[in-house]
CSV table of C-alpha atoms in Angstrom, one decimal:
chain,number,residue,atom,x,y,z
Q,1,MET,CA,91.2,74.8,56.5
Q,2,PRO,CA,91.9,78.7,57.1
Q,3,LEU,CA,94.7,80.2,55.3
Q,4,ARG,CA,96.4,80.9,58.6
Q,5,ALA,CA,96.3,77.3,59.7
Q,6,THR,CA,97.5,76.2,56.2
Q,7,LEU,CA,100.6,78.5,56.4
Q,8,ALA,CA,101.3,77.3,60.0
Q,9,VAL,CA,101.3,73.6,59.0
Q,10,ALA,CA,103.6,74.4,56.0
Q,11,LEU,CA,106.1,76.5,58.1
Q,12,SER,CA,105.9,73.7,60.8
Q,13,ILE,CA,107.0,71.1,58.3
Q,14,LEU,CA,109.7,73.2,57.1
Q,15,VAL,CA,111.1,74.0,60.6
Q,16,CYS,CA,110.4,70.8,62.4
Q,17,ALA,CA,107.3,72.2,64.1
Q,18,PRO,CA,108.5,74.9,66.8
Q,19,LEU,CA,105.5,77.0,65.8
Q,20,HIS,CA,103.0,74.4,67.0
Q,21,ALA,CA,105.0,74.0,70.2
Q,22,ASP,CA,104.8,77.7,70.9
Q,23,ASP,CA,101.2,77.7,70.2
Q,24,ASP,CA,100.5,74.7,72.3
Q,25,ALA,CA,102.5,76.1,75.2
Q,26,GLN,CA,100.4,79.2,75.3
Q,27,ARG,CA,97.2,77.5,75.0
Q,28,ARG,CA,98.3,75.2,77.9
Q,29,ALA,CA,99.3,78.2,80.0
Q,30,GLN,CA,95.9,79.9,79.1
Q,31,ALA,CA,94.0,76.7,80.1
Q,32,LEU,CA,95.7,76.5,83.5
Q,33,ALA,CA,95.3,80.2,84.2
Q,34,GLN,CA,91.5,79.9,83.7
Q,35,ASP,CA,91.2,76.7,85.8
Q,36,ALA,CA,93.4,77.4,88.7
Q,37,ILE,CA,92.2,79.9,91.4
Q,38,ILE,CA,94.4,82.9,91.0
Q,39,VAL,CA,94.8,85.1,94.1
Q,40,ASP,CA,96.5,88.6,93.7
Q,41,THR,CA,97.0,90.0,97.2
Q,42,HIS,CA,97.7,93.6,96.0
Q,43,VAL,CA,95.9,95.7,93.6
Q,44,ASP,CA,95.6,99.4,94.1
Q,45,ALA,CA,92.6,100.2,92.5
Q,46,PRO,CA,90.7,101.7,95.4
Q,47,GLY,CA,92.9,104.7,95.7
Q,48,ILE,CA,92.4,105.5,92.2
Q,49,LEU,CA,88.8,104.9,92.3
Q,50,SER,CA,88.3,107.4,95.3
Q,51,GLU,CA,90.2,109.9,93.3
Q,52,THR,CA,88.9,109.6,89.7
Q,53,TRP,CA,86.1,107.3,89.3
Q,54,ALA,CA,86.3,104.6,86.5
Q,55,ASP,CA,83.8,101.8,85.9
Q,56,LEU,CA,85.9,98.8,86.3
Q,57,GLY,CA,83.1,96.6,85.4
Q,58,VAL,CA,83.8,97.4,81.7
Q,59,ALA,CA,87.0,98.1,80.0
Q,60,ALA,CA,89.1,100.8,81.7
Q,61,PRO,CA,92.1,101.6,79.3
Q,62,ASP,CA,93.9,103.9,81.8
Q,63,ARG,CA,93.8,101.2,84.7
Q,64,GLU,CA,95.6,97.9,85.0
Q,65,PHE,CA,92.6,96.2,86.6
Q,66,ASP,CA,89.2,96.0,85.3
Q,67,TYR,CA,86.6,93.0,84.9
Q,68,PRO,CA,87.2,92.0,81.1
Q,69,ARG,CA,90.9,91.8,81.7
Q,70,ALA,CA,90.8,90.1,85.0
Q,71,ARG,CA,88.6,87.4,83.3
Q,72,GLN,CA,90.8,87.3,80.3
Q,73,GLY,CA,93.8,86.6,82.6
Q,74,GLY,CA,92.0,84.0,84.9
Q,75,LEU,CA,92.1,86.3,88.1
Q,76,ASP,CA,89.6,85.2,90.6
Q,77,ILE,CA,90.6,87.0,93.8
Q,78,ALA,CA,91.9,90.4,93.7
Q,79,PHE,CA,92.8,92.0,97.1
Q,80,MET,CA,91.8,95.6,96.9
Q,81,SER,CA,94.5,97.6,98.6
Q,82,ILE,CA,93.1,100.4,101.0
Q,83,TYR,CA,96.1,102.4,100.9
Q,84,THR,CA,96.8,105.6,103.0
Q,85,SER,CA,99.9,107.7,103.0
Q,86,ALA,CA,102.2,109.0,105.7
Q,87,ARG,CA,101.1,112.5,104.8
Q,88,GLU,CA,97.4,111.6,105.3
Q,89,ASP,CA,98.3,110.1,108.7
Q,90,GLU,CA,100.1,113.3,109.7
Q,91,GLN,CA,97.1,115.4,108.6
Q,92,GLY,CA,94.7,113.3,110.6
Q,93,ARG,CA,92.9,112.2,107.3
Q,94,ALA,CA,93.9,108.5,107.1
Q,95,ARG,CA,90.7,106.8,108.7
Q,96,GLN,CA,88.4,108.8,106.4
Q,97,SER,CA,90.4,108.1,103.4
Q,98,ALA,CA,90.3,104.4,104.2
Q,99,HIS,CA,86.5,104.5,104.7
Q,100,ALA,CA,86.2,106.3,101.4
Q,101,GLN,CA,88.0,103.8,99.4
Q,102,ILE,CA,85.9,101.0,100.9
Q,103,ASP,CA,83.0,102.9,100.0
Q,104,ALA,CA,84.4,103.0,96.5
Q,105,VAL,CA,84.9,99.3,96.1
Q,106,GLU,CA,81.5,98.7,97.5
Q,107,ALA,CA,80.0,101.0,94.9
Q,108,LEU,CA,81.6,99.1,92.3
Q,109,VAL,CA,80.2,95.8,93.6
Q,110,GLN,CA,76.7,97.3,93.9
Q,111,ARG,CA,77.0,98.5,90.1
Q,112,HIS,CA,77.9,95.0,89.0
Q,113,PRO,CA,76.6,92.4,91.4
Q,114,ASP,CA,77.0,89.8,88.4
Q,115,LYS,CA,80.8,90.7,88.1
Q,116,PHE,CA,82.1,91.4,91.5
Q,117,ALA,CA,81.6,90.3,94.9
Q,118,ILE,CA,83.2,91.4,98.4
Q,119,LEU,CA,85.0,88.3,99.8
Q,120,THR,CA,85.5,88.3,103.5
Q,121,SER,CA,86.2,84.6,104.0
Q,122,PRO,CA,87.9,81.8,102.0
Q,123,ALA,CA,85.0,79.6,102.8
Q,124,ASP,CA,82.8,81.7,100.5
Q,125,VAL,CA,85.0,81.4,97.3
Q,126,GLU,CA,83.4,78.6,95.4
Q,127,ARG,CA,79.8,80.1,96.2
Q,128,LEU,CA,80.6,83.6,95.2
Q,129,ARG,CA,82.6,82.8,92.1
Q,130,GLU,CA,79.7,81.3,90.5
Q,131,GLY,CA,78.7,83.0,87.2
Q,132,GLY,CA,82.3,84.3,86.6
Q,133,ARG,CA,82.4,86.8,89.4
Q,134,VAL,CA,85.9,88.4,90.5
Q,135,LEU,CA,86.1,88.4,94.2
Q,136,LEU,CA,87.3,91.4,96.0
Q,137,PRO,CA,88.8,90.9,99.4
Q,138,LEU,CA,90.1,94.1,101.4
Q,139,GLY,CA,93.6,94.6,102.6
Q,140,MET,CA,94.6,97.7,104.4
Q,141,GLU,CA,98.0,99.0,103.3
Q,142,ASN,CA,99.3,100.9,106.1
Q,143,GLY,CA,97.7,100.5,109.6
Q,144,ALA,CA,97.5,104.5,110.0
Q,145,PRO,CA,93.8,104.5,109.8
Q,146,LEU,CA,93.6,102.7,113.2
Q,147,GLY,CA,95.4,105.7,114.8
Q,148,ASP,CA,95.9,104.6,118.5
Q,149,ASP,CA,92.6,103.2,119.1
Q,150,LEU,CA,92.5,99.3,119.4
Q,151,ALA,CA,88.8,99.2,118.8
Q,152,GLN,CA,89.4,100.3,115.1
Q,153,VAL,CA,90.8,97.0,114.4
Q,154,GLN,CA,87.2,95.4,115.0
Q,155,ALA,CA,85.7,98.4,113.1
Q,156,PHE,CA,87.7,97.8,110.0
Q,157,PHE,CA,87.3,93.9,110.4
Q,158,ASP,CA,83.4,94.7,110.2
Q,159,ARG,CA,84.1,96.7,107.1
Q,160,GLY,CA,85.8,93.8,105.5
Q,161,ILE,CA,89.4,94.3,106.0
Q,162,ARG,CA,91.1,90.8,106.1
Q,163,TYR,CA,94.9,91.9,106.1
Q,164,ILE,CA,96.7,95.0,107.5
Q,165,THR,CA,100.1,96.2,106.2
Q,166,LEU,CA,101.4,97.3,109.7
Q,167,ALA,CA,103.1,100.4,108.2
Q,168,HIS,CA,104.0,102.0,104.9
Q,169,SER,CA,106.5,104.6,104.1
Q,170,ALA,CA,107.2,106.1,107.4
Q,171,ALA,CA,106.7,105.1,110.9
Q,172,ASN,CA,103.2,105.2,112.3
Q,173,ARG,CA,101.8,104.4,115.9
Q,174,ILE,CA,102.3,100.8,115.0
Q,175,SER,CA,105.5,100.1,113.5
Q,176,ASP,CA,108.6,101.3,111.9
Q,177,SER,CA,108.9,101.4,108.4
Q,178,SER,CA,111.5,99.9,105.9
Q,179,TYR,CA,112.1,103.2,104.3
Q,180,GLY,CA,112.5,105.2,107.5
Q,181,VAL,CA,115.9,106.6,108.3
Q,182,GLU,CA,115.1,107.0,111.9
Q,183,ARG,CA,113.5,104.1,113.8
Q,184,LYS,CA,111.0,105.4,116.3
Q,185,TRP,CA,110.1,102.2,117.9
Q,186,ASP,CA,112.9,99.7,117.3
Q,187,GLY,CA,110.3,97.5,115.5
Q,188,LEU,CA,106.7,97.4,116.9
Q,189,SER,CA,105.4,99.9,119.2
Q,190,PRO,CA,103.6,98.6,122.3
Q,191,PHE,CA,100.4,99.6,120.7
Q,192,GLY,CA,101.6,97.5,117.7
Q,193,ARG,CA,102.0,94.5,119.6
Q,194,GLN,CA,98.5,94.8,121.0
Q,195,VAL,CA,97.5,95.4,117.3
Q,196,VAL,CA,99.0,92.0,116.2
Q,197,ALA,CA,97.2,90.2,118.9
Q,198,GLU,CA,93.9,91.9,118.2
Q,199,MET,CA,94.3,90.9,114.5
Q,200,ASN,CA,95.0,87.2,115.5
Q,201,ARG,CA,91.9,87.2,117.8
Q,202,LEU,CA,89.6,88.5,114.8
Q,203,GLY,CA,91.2,86.6,112.0
Q,204,ILE,CA,93.1,89.4,110.1
Q,205,MET,CA,96.2,88.4,108.4
Q,206,VAL,CA,99.2,90.2,109.7
Q,207,ASP,CA,101.3,91.6,106.7
Q,208,VAL,CA,105.0,92.5,107.2
Q,209,SER,CA,105.5,94.0,103.6
Q,210,HIS,CA,106.9,97.6,104.0
Q,211,VAL,CA,107.8,97.3,107.7
Q,212,SER,CA,111.4,97.5,109.1
Q,213,ASP,CA,113.4,94.2,109.6
Q,214,ALA,CA,113.0,94.5,113.5
Q,215,ALA,CA,109.3,95.1,113.2
Q,216,ALA,CA,108.8,92.2,110.8
Q,217,ALA,CA,110.8,89.8,113.1
Q,218,GLN,CA,108.7,90.8,116.1
Q,219,ALA,CA,105.4,90.6,114.3
Q,220,ILE,CA,106.3,87.0,113.0
Q,221,GLU,CA,107.4,86.1,116.6
Q,222,LEU,CA,104.2,87.6,118.4
Q,223,SER,CA,101.8,86.3,115.9
Q,224,THR,CA,100.0,82.9,116.9
Q,225,VAL,CA,99.0,82.1,113.4
Q,226,PRO,CA,101.0,82.4,110.1
Q,227,VAL,CA,101.8,85.8,108.8
Q,228,ILE,CA,102.1,87.1,105.1
Q,229,ALA,CA,104.3,89.4,103.0
Q,230,SER,CA,101.5,90.7,100.7
Q,231,HIS,CA,103.8,92.1,98.2
Q,232,SER,CA,107.6,91.7,98.9
Q,233,ALA,CA,110.2,90.6,96.5
Q,234,PHE,CA,113.5,88.9,97.6
Q,235,ARG,CA,116.5,91.1,99.1
Q,236,HIS,CA,118.8,88.3,97.7
Q,237,PHE,CA,118.4,90.3,94.3
Q,238,THR,CA,118.5,93.8,95.7
Q,239,PRO,CA,121.2,94.1,98.6
Q,240,GLY,CA,120.6,96.8,101.0
Q,241,PHE,CA,116.9,97.4,99.8
Q,242,GLU,CA,115.0,96.8,103.2
Q,243,ARG,CA,111.6,97.1,101.5
Q,244,ASN,CA,112.5,93.6,100.0
Q,245,ILE,CA,112.4,90.7,102.4
Q,246,SER,CA,115.6,89.1,103.6
Q,247,ASP,CA,116.2,85.4,103.2
Q,248,GLU,CA,116.3,85.1,107.1
Q,249,LEU,CA,112.9,86.8,107.6
Q,250,ALA,CA,111.3,84.9,104.7
Q,251,ARG,CA,112.3,81.6,106.2
Q,252,ALA,CA,110.9,82.6,109.5
Q,253,ILE,CA,107.6,83.5,107.8
Q,254,ALA,CA,107.8,79.9,106.1
Q,255,ASP,CA,108.5,78.2,109.2
Q,256,ARG,CA,105.4,79.4,110.8
Q,257,GLY,CA,103.3,78.5,107.9
Q,258,GLY,CA,103.1,81.8,106.2
Q,259,VAL,CA,103.6,83.0,102.6
Q,260,VAL,CA,105.8,85.6,100.6
Q,261,GLN,CA,103.8,87.2,97.8
Q,262,VAL,CA,106.0,88.2,95.0
Q,263,PRO,CA,105.3,91.7,93.2
Q,264,PHE,CA,105.7,92.7,89.5
Q,265,GLY,CA,106.9,96.1,90.1
Q,266,THR,CA,110.2,97.1,88.6
Q,267,ALA,CA,111.4,98.9,91.6
Q,268,PHE,CA,111.0,95.5,93.5
Q,269,VAL,CA,112.5,93.0,91.0
Q,270,ASN,CA,115.2,95.2,89.4
Q,271,PRO,CA,118.3,96.2,91.3
Q,272,GLN,CA,118.9,99.5,90.0
Q,273,ALA,CA,115.3,100.6,90.2
Q,274,ALA,CA,115.2,99.3,93.8
Q,275,THR,CA,118.4,101.4,94.5
Q,276,ASP,CA,116.6,104.4,93.1
Q,277,MET,CA,113.3,103.7,95.0
Q,278,GLN,CA,115.2,103.6,98.4
Q,279,ALA,CA,117.1,106.9,97.4
Q,280,ARG,CA,113.8,108.6,96.4
Q,281,PHE,CA,112.0,107.9,99.6
Q,282,ARG,CA,114.9,109.2,101.6
Q,283,ALA,CA,115.4,112.3,99.4
Q,284,ARG,CA,111.7,113.0,99.6
Q,285,ALA,CA,111.8,112.7,103.4
Q,286,GLU,CA,114.7,115.3,103.5
Q,287,PHE,CA,112.8,117.5,101.0
Q,288,ASP,CA,109.7,117.4,103.3
Q,289,ARG,CA,111.7,118.0,106.5
Q,290,ARG,CA,113.4,121.1,104.7
Q,291,ASN,CA,110.0,122.4,103.6
Q,292,ALA,CA,108.7,122.1,107.0
Q,293,GLU,CA,111.5,124.1,108.5
Q,294,LEU,CA,111.0,126.8,105.7
Q,295,ALA,CA,107.2,126.9,106.5
Q,296,ALA,CA,107.9,127.3,110.2
Q,297,ALA,CA,110.4,130.1,109.5
Q,298,GLY,CA,107.7,132.0,107.4
Q,299,LYS,CA,109.8,131.5,104.2
Q,300,PRO,CA,108.5,130.1,100.9
Q,301,THR,CA,108.7,126.4,100.3
Q,302,GLU,CA,110.1,124.6,97.6
Q,303,ASP,CA,107.8,123.1,94.8
Q,304,ALA,CA,107.0,119.3,95.5
Q,305,ALA,CA,105.9,118.8,92.0
Q,306,ALA,CA,109.3,120.2,90.4
Q,307,PHE,CA,111.1,117.8,93.0
Q,308,GLU,CA,109.2,114.8,91.6
Q,309,ALA,CA,109.7,115.9,87.9
Q,310,ALA,CA,113.3,116.5,88.5
Q,311,TRP,CA,113.7,112.9,90.1
Q,312,GLU,CA,111.8,111.4,87.3
Q,313,ARG,CA,114.1,112.9,84.7
Q,314,ASP,CA,117.2,111.9,86.5
Q,315,HIS,CA,116.3,108.4,87.3
Q,316,PRO,CA,114.5,106.9,84.3
Q,317,THR,CA,112.7,103.4,85.0
Q,318,PRO,CA,115.0,100.7,83.6
Q,319,SER,CA,113.5,98.0,81.4
Q,320,THR,CA,112.8,94.6,83.3
Q,321,PRO,CA,112.0,91.3,81.7
Q,322,LEU,CA,109.3,88.9,82.9
Q,323,SER,CA,112.3,86.5,83.7
Q,324,ALA,CA,113.2,88.8,86.8
Q,325,VAL,CA,109.9,87.9,88.3
Q,326,LEU,CA,110.2,84.3,87.5
Q,327,ASP,CA,113.9,84.5,89.1
Q,328,GLN,CA,112.1,85.8,92.3
Q,329,ILE,CA,109.7,83.0,92.4
Q,330,ASP,CA,112.6,80.5,91.7
Q,331,HIS,CA,114.5,81.9,94.6
Q,332,GLY,CA,111.7,81.8,96.9
Q,333,VAL,CA,110.7,78.1,96.1
Q,334,LYS,CA,114.2,77.0,96.5
Q,335,LEU,CA,114.5,79.1,99.8
Q,336,LEU,CA,111.2,78.1,101.4
Q,337,GLY,CA,109.5,75.5,99.4
Q,338,VAL,CA,106.8,75.7,96.9
Q,339,ASP,CA,104.1,75.9,99.7
Q,340,HIS,CA,105.2,79.5,101.0
Q,341,VAL,CA,105.4,81.6,97.5
Q,342,GLY,CA,102.6,83.5,95.9
Q,343,ILE,CA,101.8,86.5,93.9
Q,344,GLY,CA,100.9,90.2,94.9
Q,345,SER,CA,101.3,92.2,91.7
Q,346,ASP,CA,100.9,95.7,92.9
Q,347,PHE,CA,98.9,96.4,89.8
Q,348,ASP,CA,97.7,100.2,89.7
Q,349,GLY,CA,100.1,101.1,92.4
Q,350,VAL,CA,103.5,101.6,90.8
Q,351,GLY,CA,102.8,104.0,88.1
Q,352,GLY,CA,102.8,101.5,85.1
Q,353,GLU,CA,106.5,100.6,86.1
Q,354,LEU,CA,105.9,96.8,85.7
Q,355,ALA,CA,108.1,93.9,84.4
Q,356,ASP,CA,107.5,93.1,80.6
Q,357,GLY,CA,104.7,90.9,79.8
Q,358,LEU,CA,103.0,91.6,83.2
Q,359,ARG,CA,101.4,94.8,82.4
Q,360,SER,CA,97.9,94.1,83.6
Q,361,VAL,CA,95.5,91.5,85.1
Q,362,ALA,CA,95.1,90.1,81.6
Q,363,ASP,CA,98.7,88.8,81.7
Q,364,PHE,CA,98.7,86.0,84.2
Q,365,PRO,CA,98.8,83.4,81.3
Q,366,ASN,CA,102.3,84.9,80.4
Q,367,LEU,CA,103.5,84.3,84.1
Q,368,VAL,CA,102.0,80.6,84.1
Q,369,ALA,CA,103.7,80.1,80.8
Q,370,GLY,CA,106.9,81.2,82.1
Q,371,LEU,CA,106.6,78.9,85.2
Q,372,GLN,CA,105.7,75.9,82.9
Q,373,ALA,CA,108.9,76.6,80.7
Q,374,ARG,CA,110.9,76.4,83.8
Q,375,GLY,CA,109.6,73.0,84.4
Q,376,TYR,CA,107.2,73.7,87.5
Q,377,PRO,CA,104.4,71.1,87.5
Q,378,ASP,CA,101.0,72.4,87.2
Q,379,GLU,CA,100.1,71.5,90.7
Q,380,ASP,CA,102.9,73.6,92.1
Q,381,ILE,CA,101.8,76.6,89.9
Q,382,ARG,CA,98.5,76.3,91.4
Q,383,LYS,CA,99.8,76.6,94.8
Q,384,ILE,CA,101.9,79.6,93.7
Q,385,LEU,CA,98.8,81.3,92.0
Q,386,GLY,CA,96.7,81.0,94.9
Q,387,GLU,CA,96.2,77.9,96.9
Q,388,ASN,CA,99.2,78.8,99.2
Q,389,LEU,CA,97.4,82.2,100.2
Q,390,LEU,CA,94.1,80.7,100.7
Q,391,ARG,CA,95.7,78.1,103.0
Q,392,VAL,CA,97.2,80.6,105.1
Q,393,TRP,CA,93.9,82.6,105.1
Q,394,ARG,CA,92.0,79.5,106.5
Q,395,GLU,CA,94.7,78.9,109.0
Q,396,VAL,CA,94.4,82.6,110.3
Q,397,GLU,CA,90.5,82.2,110.5
Q,398,ALA,CA,90.9,78.8,112.4
Q,399,GLY,CA,93.2,80.6,114.9
Q,400,ALA,CA,90.6,83.3,115.5
Q,401,ARG,CA,87.9,80.6,116.2
Q,402,ARG,CA,90.2,78.9,118.7
């Protein structure tokens, strides 16, 4: 017997075996993570790929998603977030940026067809998973690339987009944002209502993360199929932080068969960090408004990098335990039922500001172990890890066929 095993046996006899119990729990969590279908609805790899290429088919230590760690953590399906900013929208660059990011994901798959595959339908999961591939469906974070052209919904569907987050950090032509001080549309715009209908027709999931409460309520009501919140924690823990979903809206999503996907980012699951994030977006909006006025007056503008550095200095990220994410899941399950909660990590999207123990795609077994320790049966954990999201996706596809 190896020395390590001998010592473990001796120690377990002395202290009534807690060491074996811990090891067994970890093995059990690892086994379930590998056997279950894990679906993460929000990984921000594409934006970084298009800016600074990294071969994610091999170890990429400066990223939170790569193939080796995805397989280590049991991740099977990672929605690649095609994110465009409000600034890109203002400058007319959002559509090109979205296409460039899709190109980057396709290039990654072409480099490693044995490791990755684009996923456009849940019907293809089992076939494409063969050989240990990690499947990469596409989600558009911010509907800005659509502009005001309804035909672009079809165009991006043809490129693989399977959910659209209607807005992001500012109102666009579709919807108001949860971060916006002023509300341009009082929810969805008339064009936004057309977009929701077209998404239903094509089989694109409607995502209400990031949008204002009014916009979310209207989208949920208008949609003829279930909607999702691809990466929204519960506002129950962060009062006043509209970016997180209210219990009322979460219930409306669940009542229509949808799912709320819980993120791991500190800013969503830690109350102080959430307060800081809300304040940051508003301070940055005021900074940009002030700079626009200075530029219009022909005066020197303020340094954006200096603004960001000062904010980071004055608002350090608080440490956040994994239990904060587990508490979010507990709340969702109690509020909505276990069939309406999932996970949308926001890996590579929050600058490394993540809950302890959930730092990369290798860490899903830690989440599983935490849920098992809280008494969740394995069949319920499987639902949270991915079965719920796949069910909703199938229902959205079925609605399109109808």
